[in-house]
Amino acid sequence: INMHDPSIIRVGNCYYGFSTGFEGGPGNGSITERFTCDPTMSGGWTYVGTLWNSVPAWITTALGSTPPNIWAPDINYFNGQYYLYYAASIWGQSNAVMGLVTSSSITGPWTDQGMVTNVNYPIDPNFVFGPGGVNYITWGSWGGNYMHVIDNATGKLSTTNNNLWHIGSGMEGTSMSYDGGYYYFWGSKGTCCSGVNSTYYTVVGRSTSITGPFLDMNGVDMNNGGGTTILTGAYPKVAAGGADEFDDPTYATQRLAYHYYDANNNGQATLDIRTITYSGGWPVLSAPISGCTPTTITPYIQVNDGTWQQTSSVTVNSGDKVIFGPQPVSGGSWSWNGGGTSGTSREQTIYPTSYASATATYTNSCGATSTQTFTVNINGSNNGNNVRLTKSNATGSSIDGGNGGADG
């Protein structure tokens, strides 16, 4: 999907993506919005619309002329509404502005709140949730990357804290994530916007303070040319950059959305997404989740606290204790349907008095789902009829598999 400088947020069971507007495109080059309910975000992207039908007059006044498109959105949710920051400039000019739109609905309508700042070429805005309820906005390009406290009531720059931190240089398209006591500052180096001739690549540094200094793995400050390379393009996916970190709460994980230029599609800017994990205090990126494949479920059942059996079907006496314990044990999330099961615990306990059928759904860390059906037959009964259960329990506690050697 054609998305330059993507920014993504999960709302309900779907993902909403915003990207730089198309020159001469809808809304006079306005920011474009799409959504998909595909858990891998690899397809199903549907056009929603643009932020507006014409560029706000204040932008034209500030820049001296109307820009052909609006750049690099950043979508966030706080204070009960959606805040989307954007940048406006004209290619080759040294002045730029950052603006803000808000809405109570992720699909709009959007209200333009005007200018946030015009200081230090404020393109590529990125909102950052900070400690103690103090939030920040970052921006900038090759001449420097800056950070300022946000007024949570307005979404604009704080008028009571006027500190302006210089946190990086020689980068653009910055973003920030947090894990294990460190703030990670991501940025794009190289050149963008030239199709397959672009040279973008993504770097990262870290700090124990949200305002830096941010050092790379060699201890070099990102204000002084630092930045450990973490993502590069590989033909035909050229120049991976313009990255934006976003949280995916359903899977309790972080993602990195970015664009590359597709040499097999006339150099089109194309969305890609990877999962972020951390090892040794530094981020590690998965393969693109568009290539995510479902995980095979191994079924286990335990009856009356006995040995775990690697099976999906058992025959028991009425009222026996039956535990479904599929594997894998960790790395994703579970949901259940039918047979007296409920909730998200991997292990589910029932006491069936008639035939029972339950389906487990496993969603792995990159978003692919797989299912496994369990059945319980009752000795001496007409199995396969509707179920009536006398007790249901889904503790999720770990049960010793005994001599069978397998923990369900």
mmCIF file of C-alpha atoms in Angstrom:
data_model
loop_
_atom_site.group_PDB
_atom_site.id
_atom_site.type_symbol
_atom_site.label_atom_id
_atom_site.label_comp_id
_atom_site.label_asym_id
_atom_site.label_seq_id
_atom_site.Cartn_x
_atom_site.Cartn_y
_atom_site.Cartn_z
ATOM 1 C CA ILE A 1 0.000 0.000 0.000
ATOM 2 C CA ASN A 2 1.297 3.458 -0.934
ATOM 3 C CA MET A 3 2.013 5.152 2.401
ATOM 4 C CA HIS A 4 4.908 7.604 2.744
ATOM 5 C CA ASP A 5 5.867 8.565 6.329
ATOM 6 C CA PRO A 6 3.236 6.267 7.868
ATOM 7 C CA SER A 7 1.741 6.698 11.335
ATOM 8 C CA ILE A 8 -0.557 3.957 12.676
ATOM 9 C CA ILE A 9 -2.876 3.569 15.644
ATOM 10 C CA ARG A 10 -4.982 0.590 16.710
ATOM 11 C CA VAL A 11 -8.623 1.371 17.503
ATOM 12 C CA GLY A 12 -10.846 -1.546 18.495
ATOM 13 C CA ASN A 13 -10.008 -4.485 16.263
ATOM 14 C CA CYS A 14 -8.687 -2.378 13.402
ATOM 15 C CA TYR A 15 -5.647 -0.302 12.472
ATOM 16 C CA TYR A 16 -5.828 3.227 11.101
ATOM 17 C CA GLY A 17 -2.935 4.545 9.055
ATOM 18 C CA PHE A 18 -2.127 8.124 8.082
ATOM 19 C CA SER A 19 0.464 9.178 5.540
ATOM 20 C CA THR A 20 1.908 12.140 3.645
ATOM 21 C CA GLY A 21 -0.540 13.561 1.117
ATOM 22 C CA PHE A 22 -0.232 13.109 -2.627
ATOM 23 C CA GLU A 23 0.800 16.123 -4.669
ATOM 24 C CA GLY A 24 -2.260 17.150 -6.651
ATOM 25 C CA GLY A 25 -4.221 14.394 -4.920
ATOM 26 C CA PRO A 26 -7.361 14.334 -2.774
ATOM 27 C CA GLY A 27 -7.890 17.264 -0.417
ATOM 28 C CA ASN A 28 -5.320 19.324 -2.332
ATOM 29 C CA GLY A 29 -2.518 17.103 -1.037
ATOM 30 C CA SER A 30 -3.997 16.608 2.425
ATOM 31 C CA ILE A 31 -2.922 13.830 4.799
ATOM 32 C CA THR A 32 -4.493 10.539 3.694
ATOM 33 C CA GLU A 33 -6.258 8.065 6.019
ATOM 34 C CA ARG A 34 -6.835 4.324 5.511
ATOM 35 C CA PHE A 35 -7.789 1.408 7.749
ATOM 36 C CA THR A 36 -7.536 -2.368 7.868
ATOM 37 C CA CYS A 37 -8.852 -5.015 10.247
ATOM 38 C CA ASP A 38 -6.280 -7.579 9.059
ATOM 39 C CA PRO A 39 -4.243 -8.502 12.181
ATOM 40 C CA THR A 40 -1.053 -8.674 10.107
ATOM 41 C CA MET A 41 -1.788 -5.300 8.441
ATOM 42 C CA SER A 42 -0.534 -6.874 5.205
ATOM 43 C CA GLY A 43 -3.718 -6.241 3.251
ATOM 44 C CA GLY A 44 -7.271 -4.984 3.290
ATOM 45 C CA TRP A 45 -6.297 -1.312 3.562
ATOM 46 C CA THR A 46 -9.379 0.738 2.710
ATOM 47 C CA TYR A 47 -9.376 4.418 1.860
ATOM 48 C CA VAL A 48 -11.184 6.558 4.454
ATOM 49 C CA GLY A 49 -10.491 10.054 3.190
ATOM 50 C CA THR A 50 -8.369 13.130 3.863
ATOM 51 C CA LEU A 51 -8.183 15.574 6.767
ATOM 52 C CA TRP A 52 -9.676 18.420 4.739
ATOM 53 C CA ASN A 53 -10.754 19.408 1.249
ATOM 54 C CA SER A 54 -8.449 22.419 0.948
ATOM 55 C CA VAL A 55 -5.300 23.587 2.694
ATOM 56 C CA PRO A 56 -6.058 25.905 5.663
ATOM 57 C CA ALA A 57 -5.430 29.546 4.842
ATOM 58 C CA TRP A 58 -3.028 30.032 7.748
ATOM 59 C CA ILE A 59 -0.565 27.592 6.127
ATOM 60 C CA THR A 60 -0.543 29.534 2.872
ATOM 61 C CA THR A 61 -0.028 32.773 4.799
ATOM 62 C CA ALA A 62 2.815 31.324 6.890
ATOM 63 C CA LEU A 63 4.679 29.833 3.909
ATOM 64 C CA GLY A 64 3.964 32.554 1.391
ATOM 65 C CA SER A 65 2.259 30.114 -0.988
ATOM 66 C CA THR A 66 0.189 26.941 -0.827
ATOM 67 C CA PRO A 67 2.234 23.738 -0.532
ATOM 68 C CA PRO A 68 1.406 20.947 -3.002
ATOM 69 C CA ASN A 69 1.019 18.422 -0.178
ATOM 70 C CA ILE A 70 1.106 18.033 3.620
ATOM 71 C CA TRP A 71 3.839 15.941 5.237
ATOM 72 C CA ALA A 72 4.563 13.304 7.847
ATOM 73 C CA PRO A 73 1.519 12.909 10.139
ATOM 74 C CA ASP A 74 1.688 11.611 13.707
ATOM 75 C CA ILE A 75 -1.532 10.187 15.221
ATOM 76 C CA ASN A 76 -2.153 9.906 18.983
ATOM 77 C CA TYR A 77 -5.003 9.525 21.449
ATOM 78 C CA PHE A 78 -5.286 11.320 24.794
ATOM 79 C CA ASN A 79 -7.778 13.490 26.672
ATOM 80 C CA GLY A 80 -10.606 11.506 25.091
ATOM 81 C CA GLN A 81 -9.840 12.540 21.530
ATOM 82 C CA TYR A 82 -7.452 12.004 18.650
ATOM 83 C CA TYR A 83 -4.602 14.435 18.018
ATOM 84 C CA LEU A 84 -2.859 14.378 14.654
ATOM 85 C CA TYR A 85 0.228 16.514 14.125
ATOM 86 C CA TYR A 86 1.460 17.334 10.636
ATOM 87 C CA ALA A 87 4.074 19.454 8.850
ATOM 88 C CA ALA A 88 3.826 21.831 5.932
ATOM 89 C CA SER A 89 6.625 23.231 3.806
ATOM 90 C CA ILE A 90 7.581 23.633 0.168
ATOM 91 C CA TRP A 91 10.427 21.511 -1.173
ATOM 92 C CA GLY A 92 13.628 23.518 -1.290
ATOM 93 C CA GLN A 93 12.491 26.224 1.138
ATOM 94 C CA SER A 94 14.029 26.659 4.592
ATOM 95 C CA ASN A 95 10.827 27.556 6.430
ATOM 96 C CA ALA A 96 8.168 25.136 7.656
ATOM 97 C CA VAL A 97 5.252 24.964 10.084
ATOM 98 C CA MET A 98 3.785 22.289 12.314
ATOM 99 C CA GLY A 99 0.004 22.058 12.655
ATOM 100 C CA LEU A 100 -2.554 20.073 14.629
ATOM 101 C CA VAL A 101 -5.992 18.624 13.929
ATOM 102 C CA THR A 102 -8.273 16.955 16.477
ATOM 103 C CA SER A 103 -11.348 14.735 16.413
ATOM 104 C CA SER A 104 -13.455 12.694 18.814
ATOM 105 C CA SER A 105 -13.613 9.977 16.139
ATOM 106 C CA ILE A 106 -10.687 8.295 14.413
ATOM 107 C CA THR A 107 -12.438 8.786 11.066
ATOM 108 C CA GLY A 108 -13.175 12.481 11.631
ATOM 109 C CA PRO A 109 -14.434 15.015 10.952
ATOM 110 C CA TRP A 110 -11.191 16.760 11.873
ATOM 111 C CA THR A 111 -10.914 20.269 13.301
ATOM 112 C CA ASP A 112 -7.800 22.196 12.414
ATOM 113 C CA GLN A 113 -6.299 23.818 15.536
ATOM 114 C CA GLY A 114 -3.797 25.929 13.635
ATOM 115 C CA MET A 115 -0.070 26.264 14.118
ATOM 116 C CA VAL A 116 1.870 24.466 16.852
ATOM 117 C CA THR A 117 5.272 25.994 16.015
ATOM 118 C CA ASN A 118 7.400 27.371 13.205
ATOM 119 C CA VAL A 119 10.699 27.126 15.103
ATOM 120 C CA ASN A 120 13.724 25.262 13.727
ATOM 121 C CA TYR A 121 12.128 23.770 10.614
ATOM 122 C CA PRO A 122 9.491 21.722 12.483
ATOM 123 C CA ILE A 123 8.811 18.878 10.041
ATOM 124 C CA ASP A 124 8.270 15.234 11.025
ATOM 125 C CA PRO A 125 6.496 15.872 14.362
ATOM 126 C CA ASN A 126 6.314 13.037 16.886
ATOM 127 C CA PHE A 127 4.275 13.102 20.090
ATOM 128 C CA VAL A 128 5.851 11.314 23.077
ATOM 129 C CA PHE A 129 4.103 10.197 26.268
ATOM 130 C CA GLY A 130 6.444 11.107 29.117
ATOM 131 C CA PRO A 131 6.782 10.199 32.807
ATOM 132 C CA GLY A 132 4.539 11.794 35.404
ATOM 133 C CA GLY A 133 1.936 12.799 32.845
ATOM 134 C CA VAL A 134 4.318 15.272 31.178
ATOM 135 C CA ASN A 135 4.163 14.807 27.412
ATOM 136 C CA TYR A 136 6.442 16.066 24.653
ATOM 137 C CA ILE A 137 6.664 16.753 20.945
ATOM 138 C CA THR A 138 9.791 16.208 18.849
ATOM 139 C CA TRP A 139 10.545 17.571 15.379
ATOM 140 C CA GLY A 140 13.302 18.519 13.006
ATOM 141 C CA SER A 141 15.506 17.527 10.118
ATOM 142 C CA TRP A 142 19.154 17.650 9.057
ATOM 143 C CA GLY A 143 19.816 20.931 10.870
ATOM 144 C CA GLY A 144 18.732 19.512 14.238
ATOM 145 C CA ASN A 145 16.101 17.551 16.136
ATOM 146 C CA TYR A 146 14.288 19.280 18.970
ATOM 147 C CA MET A 147 11.941 18.488 21.852
ATOM 148 C CA HIS A 148 9.435 20.600 23.789
ATOM 149 C CA VAL A 149 6.852 19.947 26.511
ATOM 150 C CA ILE A 150 3.227 19.828 25.352
ATOM 151 C CA ASP A 151 0.290 21.500 27.083
ATOM 152 C CA ASN A 152 -1.969 18.490 27.622
ATOM 153 C CA ALA A 153 -5.086 20.649 27.548
ATOM 154 C CA THR A 154 -4.449 22.119 24.096
ATOM 155 C CA GLY A 155 -2.010 19.696 22.487
ATOM 156 C CA LYS A 156 0.210 22.667 21.618
ATOM 157 C CA LEU A 157 3.524 23.784 23.087
ATOM 158 C CA SER A 158 3.546 24.450 26.808
ATOM 159 C CA THR A 159 3.626 28.130 27.739
ATOM 160 C CA THR A 160 4.829 27.382 31.280
ATOM 161 C CA ASN A 161 7.787 25.159 30.378
ATOM 162 C CA ASN A 162 9.722 26.770 27.558
ATOM 163 C CA ASN A 163 12.716 24.442 27.523
ATOM 164 C CA LEU A 164 13.776 23.459 24.009
ATOM 165 C CA TRP A 165 16.054 20.431 24.036
ATOM 166 C CA HIS A 166 18.405 19.757 21.121
ATOM 167 C CA ILE A 167 18.418 15.946 21.068
ATOM 168 C CA GLY A 168 19.818 15.012 17.661
ATOM 169 C CA SER A 169 21.221 16.194 14.355
ATOM 170 C CA GLY A 170 21.666 14.918 10.831
ATOM 171 C CA MET A 171 18.391 12.991 10.962
ATOM 172 C CA GLU A 172 14.712 13.343 10.156
ATOM 173 C CA GLY A 173 11.586 11.229 10.583
ATOM 174 C CA THR A 174 12.285 10.694 14.283
ATOM 175 C CA SER A 175 10.270 8.639 16.751
ATOM 176 C CA MET A 176 10.656 7.433 20.329
ATOM 177 C CA SER A 177 9.930 4.224 22.261
ATOM 178 C CA TYR A 178 10.448 3.110 25.856
ATOM 179 C CA ASP A 179 11.525 -0.178 27.440
ATOM 180 C CA GLY A 180 13.311 -1.312 30.565
ATOM 181 C CA GLY A 181 14.250 2.112 31.866
ATOM 182 C CA TYR A 182 15.500 3.467 28.523
ATOM 183 C CA TYR A 183 14.017 5.883 26.022
ATOM 184 C CA TYR A 184 14.980 4.928 22.469
ATOM 185 C CA PHE A 185 15.335 7.686 19.883
ATOM 186 C CA TRP A 186 14.847 6.507 16.289
ATOM 187 C CA GLY A 187 15.694 8.523 13.177
ATOM 188 C CA SER A 188 16.269 8.354 9.441
ATOM 189 C CA LYS A 189 19.587 9.210 7.834
ATOM 190 C CA GLY A 190 20.398 9.399 4.144
ATOM 191 C CA THR A 191 18.046 10.884 1.563
ATOM 192 C CA CYS A 192 14.374 10.358 0.898
ATOM 193 C CA CYS A 193 11.787 11.090 -1.731
ATOM 194 C CA SER A 194 13.759 10.047 -4.825
ATOM 195 C CA GLY A 195 12.245 6.619 -5.361
ATOM 196 C CA VAL A 196 14.831 3.883 -5.793
ATOM 197 C CA ASN A 197 17.571 6.521 -5.790
ATOM 198 C CA SER A 198 16.795 7.303 -2.139
ATOM 199 C CA THR A 199 19.337 6.253 0.500
ATOM 200 C CA TYR A 200 17.276 6.316 3.721
ATOM 201 C CA TYR A 201 18.268 4.040 6.577
ATOM 202 C CA THR A 202 17.100 3.907 10.204
ATOM 203 C CA VAL A 203 19.268 4.456 13.290
ATOM 204 C CA VAL A 204 18.662 4.394 17.042
ATOM 205 C CA GLY A 205 20.209 5.617 20.293
ATOM 206 C CA ARG A 206 19.075 5.490 23.911
ATOM 207 C CA SER A 207 18.968 7.478 27.142
ATOM 208 C CA THR A 208 17.683 7.001 30.679
ATOM 209 C CA SER A 209 16.214 10.506 30.389
ATOM 210 C CA ILE A 210 13.426 11.330 27.954
ATOM 211 C CA THR A 211 15.261 14.525 26.976
ATOM 212 C CA GLY A 212 18.607 12.815 26.370
ATOM 213 C CA PRO A 213 21.460 12.776 25.776
ATOM 214 C CA PHE A 214 20.880 9.853 23.408
ATOM 215 C CA LEU A 215 23.922 7.662 22.786
ATOM 216 C CA ASP A 216 24.368 4.883 20.259
ATOM 217 C CA MET A 217 25.889 1.468 20.987
ATOM 218 C CA ASN A 218 29.375 2.963 20.688
ATOM 219 C CA GLY A 219 28.583 5.742 23.144
ATOM 220 C CA VAL A 220 28.397 8.466 20.466
ATOM 221 C CA ASP A 221 25.868 11.229 21.118
ATOM 222 C CA MET A 222 23.184 11.519 18.429
ATOM 223 C CA ASN A 223 23.836 15.256 18.564
ATOM 224 C CA ASN A 224 27.337 14.522 17.286
ATOM 225 C CA GLY A 225 26.671 12.132 14.426
ATOM 226 C CA GLY A 226 25.778 9.108 16.558
ATOM 227 C CA GLY A 227 23.148 6.513 15.730
ATOM 228 C CA THR A 228 23.401 2.727 15.500
ATOM 229 C CA THR A 229 22.027 1.425 12.204
ATOM 230 C CA ILE A 230 19.098 -0.918 12.828
ATOM 231 C CA LEU A 231 17.265 -1.030 9.490
ATOM 232 C CA THR A 232 18.393 -0.622 5.879
ATOM 233 C CA GLY A 233 16.681 -1.283 2.610
ATOM 234 C CA ALA A 234 17.572 -4.307 0.512
ATOM 235 C CA TYR A 235 16.699 -4.450 -3.174
ATOM 236 C CA PRO A 236 13.917 -4.438 -4.299
ATOM 237 C CA LYS A 237 12.809 -2.803 -1.004
ATOM 238 C CA VAL A 238 15.028 0.252 -1.200
ATOM 239 C CA ALA A 239 15.751 2.850 1.529
ATOM 240 C CA ALA A 240 13.827 1.883 4.685
ATOM 241 C CA GLY A 241 13.002 4.998 6.722
ATOM 242 C CA GLY A 242 10.392 7.500 7.810
ATOM 243 C CA ALA A 243 9.719 5.177 10.758
ATOM 244 C CA ASP A 244 7.134 5.639 13.499
ATOM 245 C CA GLU A 245 6.887 3.443 16.608
ATOM 246 C CA PHE A 246 3.380 2.577 17.810
ATOM 247 C CA ASP A 247 2.009 0.395 20.578
ATOM 248 C CA ASP A 248 -0.199 -2.565 19.678
ATOM 249 C CA PRO A 249 -2.064 -3.165 22.959
ATOM 250 C CA THR A 250 -3.930 -6.269 21.805
ATOM 251 C CA TYR A 251 -0.642 -8.128 21.461
ATOM 252 C CA ALA A 252 1.156 -6.181 24.218
ATOM 253 C CA THR A 253 3.943 -5.307 21.827
ATOM 254 C CA GLN A 254 5.544 -2.404 19.982
ATOM 255 C CA ARG A 255 5.606 -2.054 16.211
ATOM 256 C CA LEU A 256 7.685 0.001 13.814
ATOM 257 C CA ALA A 257 5.866 1.313 10.740
ATOM 258 C CA TYR A 258 8.035 2.729 7.946
ATOM 259 C CA HIS A 259 8.161 3.063 4.184
ATOM 260 C CA TYR A 260 10.509 1.743 1.548
ATOM 261 C CA TYR A 261 10.675 2.383 -2.205
ATOM 262 C CA ASP A 262 9.570 -0.633 -4.244
ATOM 263 C CA ALA A 263 11.844 -1.215 -7.224
ATOM 264 C CA ASN A 264 9.313 -3.703 -8.562
ATOM 265 C CA ASN A 265 6.562 -1.064 -8.546
ATOM 266 C CA ASN A 266 8.080 2.025 -10.154
ATOM 267 C CA GLY A 267 9.736 3.099 -6.897
ATOM 268 C CA GLN A 268 6.424 3.537 -5.052
ATOM 269 C CA ALA A 269 6.676 4.388 -1.354
ATOM 270 C CA THR A 270 5.302 1.278 0.334
ATOM 271 C CA LEU A 271 4.262 0.514 3.911
ATOM 272 C CA ASP A 272 6.129 -2.097 5.924
ATOM 273 C CA ILE A 273 5.748 -2.994 9.610
ATOM 274 C CA ARG A 274 7.977 -4.916 12.004
ATOM 275 C CA THR A 275 7.635 -5.986 15.629
ATOM 276 C CA ILE A 276 10.062 -4.454 18.144
ATOM 277 C CA THR A 277 11.557 -6.563 20.934
ATOM 278 C CA TYR A 278 14.527 -5.762 23.168
ATOM 279 C CA SER A 279 17.646 -7.757 23.947
ATOM 280 C CA GLY A 280 20.617 -6.632 26.016
ATOM 281 C CA GLY A 281 19.116 -3.197 26.366
ATOM 282 C CA TRP A 282 18.733 -2.554 22.618
ATOM 283 C CA PRO A 283 15.846 -2.949 20.172
ATOM 284 C CA VAL A 284 15.642 -5.901 17.809
ATOM 285 C CA LEU A 285 13.374 -5.858 14.756
ATOM 286 C CA SER A 286 11.446 -8.865 13.496
ATOM 287 C CA ALA A 287 10.962 -9.713 9.867
ATOM 288 C CA PRO A 288 8.139 -7.709 8.268
ATOM 289 C CA ILE A 289 4.868 -8.897 9.738
ATOM 290 C CA SER A 290 3.381 -9.008 6.257
ATOM 291 C CA GLY A 291 5.293 -12.285 6.023
ATOM 292 C CA CYS A 292 3.894 -13.523 9.331
ATOM 293 C CA THR A 293 2.699 -17.138 9.337
ATOM 294 C CA PRO A 294 0.355 -18.831 11.834
ATOM 295 C CA THR A 295 1.832 -20.856 14.687
ATOM 296 C CA THR A 296 0.950 -24.545 14.917
ATOM 297 C CA ILE A 297 -1.025 -25.361 18.076
ATOM 298 C CA THR A 298 -0.169 -28.593 19.899
ATOM 299 C CA PRO A 299 -3.220 -29.841 21.846
ATOM 300 C CA TYR A 300 -2.951 -31.288 25.363
ATOM 301 C CA ILE A 301 -5.689 -32.523 27.691
ATOM 302 C CA GLN A 302 -5.490 -33.570 31.353
ATOM 303 C CA VAL A 303 -8.229 -35.563 33.085
ATOM 304 C CA ASN A 304 -8.689 -35.624 36.883
ATOM 305 C CA ASP A 305 -5.179 -34.238 37.503
ATOM 306 C CA GLY A 306 -3.580 -37.187 35.761
ATOM 307 C CA THR A 307 -0.948 -37.303 33.026
ATOM 308 C CA TRP A 308 -1.126 -34.763 30.230
ATOM 309 C CA GLN A 309 -2.162 -36.378 26.934
ATOM 310 C CA GLN A 310 -1.149 -34.941 23.587
ATOM 311 C CA THR A 311 -4.587 -35.118 22.047
ATOM 312 C CA SER A 312 -7.528 -32.932 21.152
ATOM 313 C CA SER A 313 -10.263 -35.401 22.128
ATOM 314 C CA VAL A 314 -10.976 -37.543 25.189
ATOM 315 C CA THR A 315 -13.780 -39.687 26.603
ATOM 316 C CA VAL A 316 -14.503 -39.248 30.334
ATOM 317 C CA ASN A 317 -17.160 -39.931 32.948
ATOM 318 C CA SER A 318 -19.797 -37.319 33.616
ATOM 319 C CA GLY A 319 -18.497 -34.627 35.957
ATOM 320 C CA ASP A 320 -14.815 -35.487 35.523
ATOM 321 C CA LYS A 321 -12.323 -32.629 35.696
ATOM 322 C CA VAL A 322 -10.962 -31.825 32.235
ATOM 323 C CA ILE A 323 -8.229 -29.259 31.508
ATOM 324 C CA PHE A 324 -7.429 -28.079 28.005
ATOM 325 C CA GLY A 325 -3.784 -26.972 27.853
ATOM 326 C CA PRO A 326 -2.662 -26.142 24.315
ATOM 327 C CA GLN A 327 0.858 -25.047 23.490
ATOM 328 C CA PRO A 328 2.920 -22.876 22.846
ATOM 329 C CA VAL A 329 3.125 -21.758 26.456
ATOM 330 C CA SER A 330 4.245 -18.173 25.749
ATOM 331 C CA GLY A 331 4.844 -15.640 23.016
ATOM 332 C CA GLY A 332 1.279 -14.772 22.008
ATOM 333 C CA SER A 333 -2.293 -14.512 23.272
ATOM 334 C CA TRP A 334 -5.224 -16.924 23.602
ATOM 335 C CA SER A 335 -8.998 -16.694 23.306
ATOM 336 C CA TRP A 336 -11.669 -19.367 23.704
ATOM 337 C CA ASN A 337 -15.171 -20.146 22.501
ATOM 338 C CA GLY A 338 -17.673 -22.849 23.444
ATOM 339 C CA GLY A 339 -17.690 -25.818 25.748
ATOM 340 C CA GLY A 340 -17.824 -23.740 28.907
ATOM 341 C CA THR A 341 -14.514 -22.020 28.199
ATOM 342 C CA SER A 342 -14.018 -18.278 28.454
ATOM 343 C CA GLY A 343 -11.415 -15.559 28.803
ATOM 344 C CA THR A 344 -7.810 -15.444 27.685
ATOM 345 C CA SER A 345 -6.084 -17.997 29.927
ATOM 346 C CA ARG A 346 -4.189 -20.654 28.036
ATOM 347 C CA GLU A 347 -5.470 -23.428 30.315
ATOM 348 C CA GLN A 348 -9.229 -23.939 30.631
ATOM 349 C CA THR A 349 -10.915 -26.240 33.177
ATOM 350 C CA ILE A 350 -14.399 -27.695 32.737
ATOM 351 C CA TYR A 351 -16.524 -30.407 34.400
ATOM 352 C CA PRO A 352 -18.695 -31.636 31.519
ATOM 353 C CA THR A 353 -21.870 -33.674 32.043
ATOM 354 C CA SER A 354 -22.490 -34.072 28.331
ATOM 355 C CA TYR A 355 -20.565 -33.750 25.086
ATOM 356 C CA ALA A 356 -18.426 -30.598 24.959
ATOM 357 C CA SER A 357 -16.636 -28.841 22.121
ATOM 358 C CA ALA A 358 -14.336 -25.824 22.609
ATOM 359 C CA THR A 359 -12.193 -23.864 20.165
ATOM 360 C CA ALA A 360 -8.906 -22.188 21.128
ATOM 361 C CA THR A 361 -7.550 -19.311 19.043
ATOM 362 C CA TYR A 362 -3.875 -18.378 19.317
ATOM 363 C CA THR A 363 -2.534 -15.063 18.031
ATOM 364 C CA ASN A 364 1.243 -15.022 17.763
ATOM 365 C CA SER A 365 3.539 -12.058 18.335
ATOM 366 C CA CYS A 366 3.417 -10.938 14.711
ATOM 367 C CA GLY A 367 -0.384 -11.095 14.539
ATOM 368 C CA ALA A 368 -1.177 -14.350 12.705
ATOM 369 C CA THR A 369 -3.945 -16.535 14.162
ATOM 370 C CA SER A 370 -4.463 -20.288 14.342
ATOM 371 C CA THR A 371 -7.226 -22.411 15.883
ATOM 372 C CA GLN A 372 -7.591 -25.793 17.562
ATOM 373 C CA THR A 373 -10.847 -27.554 18.460
ATOM 374 C CA PHE A 374 -11.088 -29.770 21.550
ATOM 375 C CA THR A 375 -13.870 -32.327 22.115
ATOM 376 C CA VAL A 376 -14.951 -34.253 25.211
ATOM 377 C CA ASN A 377 -17.185 -37.320 24.963
ATOM 378 C CA ILE A 378 -19.067 -38.739 27.951
ATOM 379 C CA ASN A 379 -19.155 -42.477 28.703
ATOM 380 C CA GLY A 380 -22.619 -43.939 28.231
ATOM 381 C CA SER A 381 -24.132 -40.752 26.751
ATOM 382 C CA ASN A 382 -25.410 -39.728 23.356
ATOM 383 C CA ASN A 383 -22.336 -37.685 22.414
ATOM 384 C CA GLY A 384 -22.491 -34.838 19.955
ATOM 385 C CA ASN A 385 -25.608 -33.209 21.397
ATOM 386 C CA ASN A 386 -25.757 -29.779 22.986
ATOM 387 C CA VAL A 387 -23.684 -29.115 26.081
ATOM 388 C CA ARG A 388 -24.736 -28.389 29.649
ATOM 389 C CA LEU A 389 -21.849 -27.770 32.039
ATOM 390 C CA THR A 390 -22.166 -27.751 35.817
ATOM 391 C CA LYS A 391 -18.965 -25.799 36.486
ATOM 392 C CA SER A 392 -16.475 -23.759 34.528
ATOM 393 C CA ASN A 393 -13.065 -22.526 35.613
ATOM 394 C CA ALA A 394 -10.299 -20.810 33.667
ATOM 395 C CA THR A 395 -7.486 -20.223 36.122
ATOM 396 C CA GLY A 396 -4.570 -20.100 33.739
ATOM 397 C CA SER A 397 -2.355 -21.645 36.460
ATOM 398 C CA SER A 398 0.485 -23.964 35.537
ATOM 399 C CA ILE A 399 -0.264 -27.674 36.090
ATOM 400 C CA ASP A 400 2.479 -30.262 36.490
ATOM 401 C CA GLY A 401 2.262 -32.729 33.654
ATOM 402 C CA GLY A 402 3.409 -35.609 35.909
ATOM 403 C CA ASN A 403 5.133 -38.638 34.396
ATOM 404 C CA GLY A 404 3.905 -37.755 30.938
ATOM 405 C CA GLY A 405 6.699 -35.195 30.673
ATOM 406 C CA ALA A 406 4.612 -32.480 28.959
ATOM 407 C CA ASP A 407 3.378 -29.333 30.642
ATOM 408 C CA GLY A 408 0.018 -28.394 29.159
#
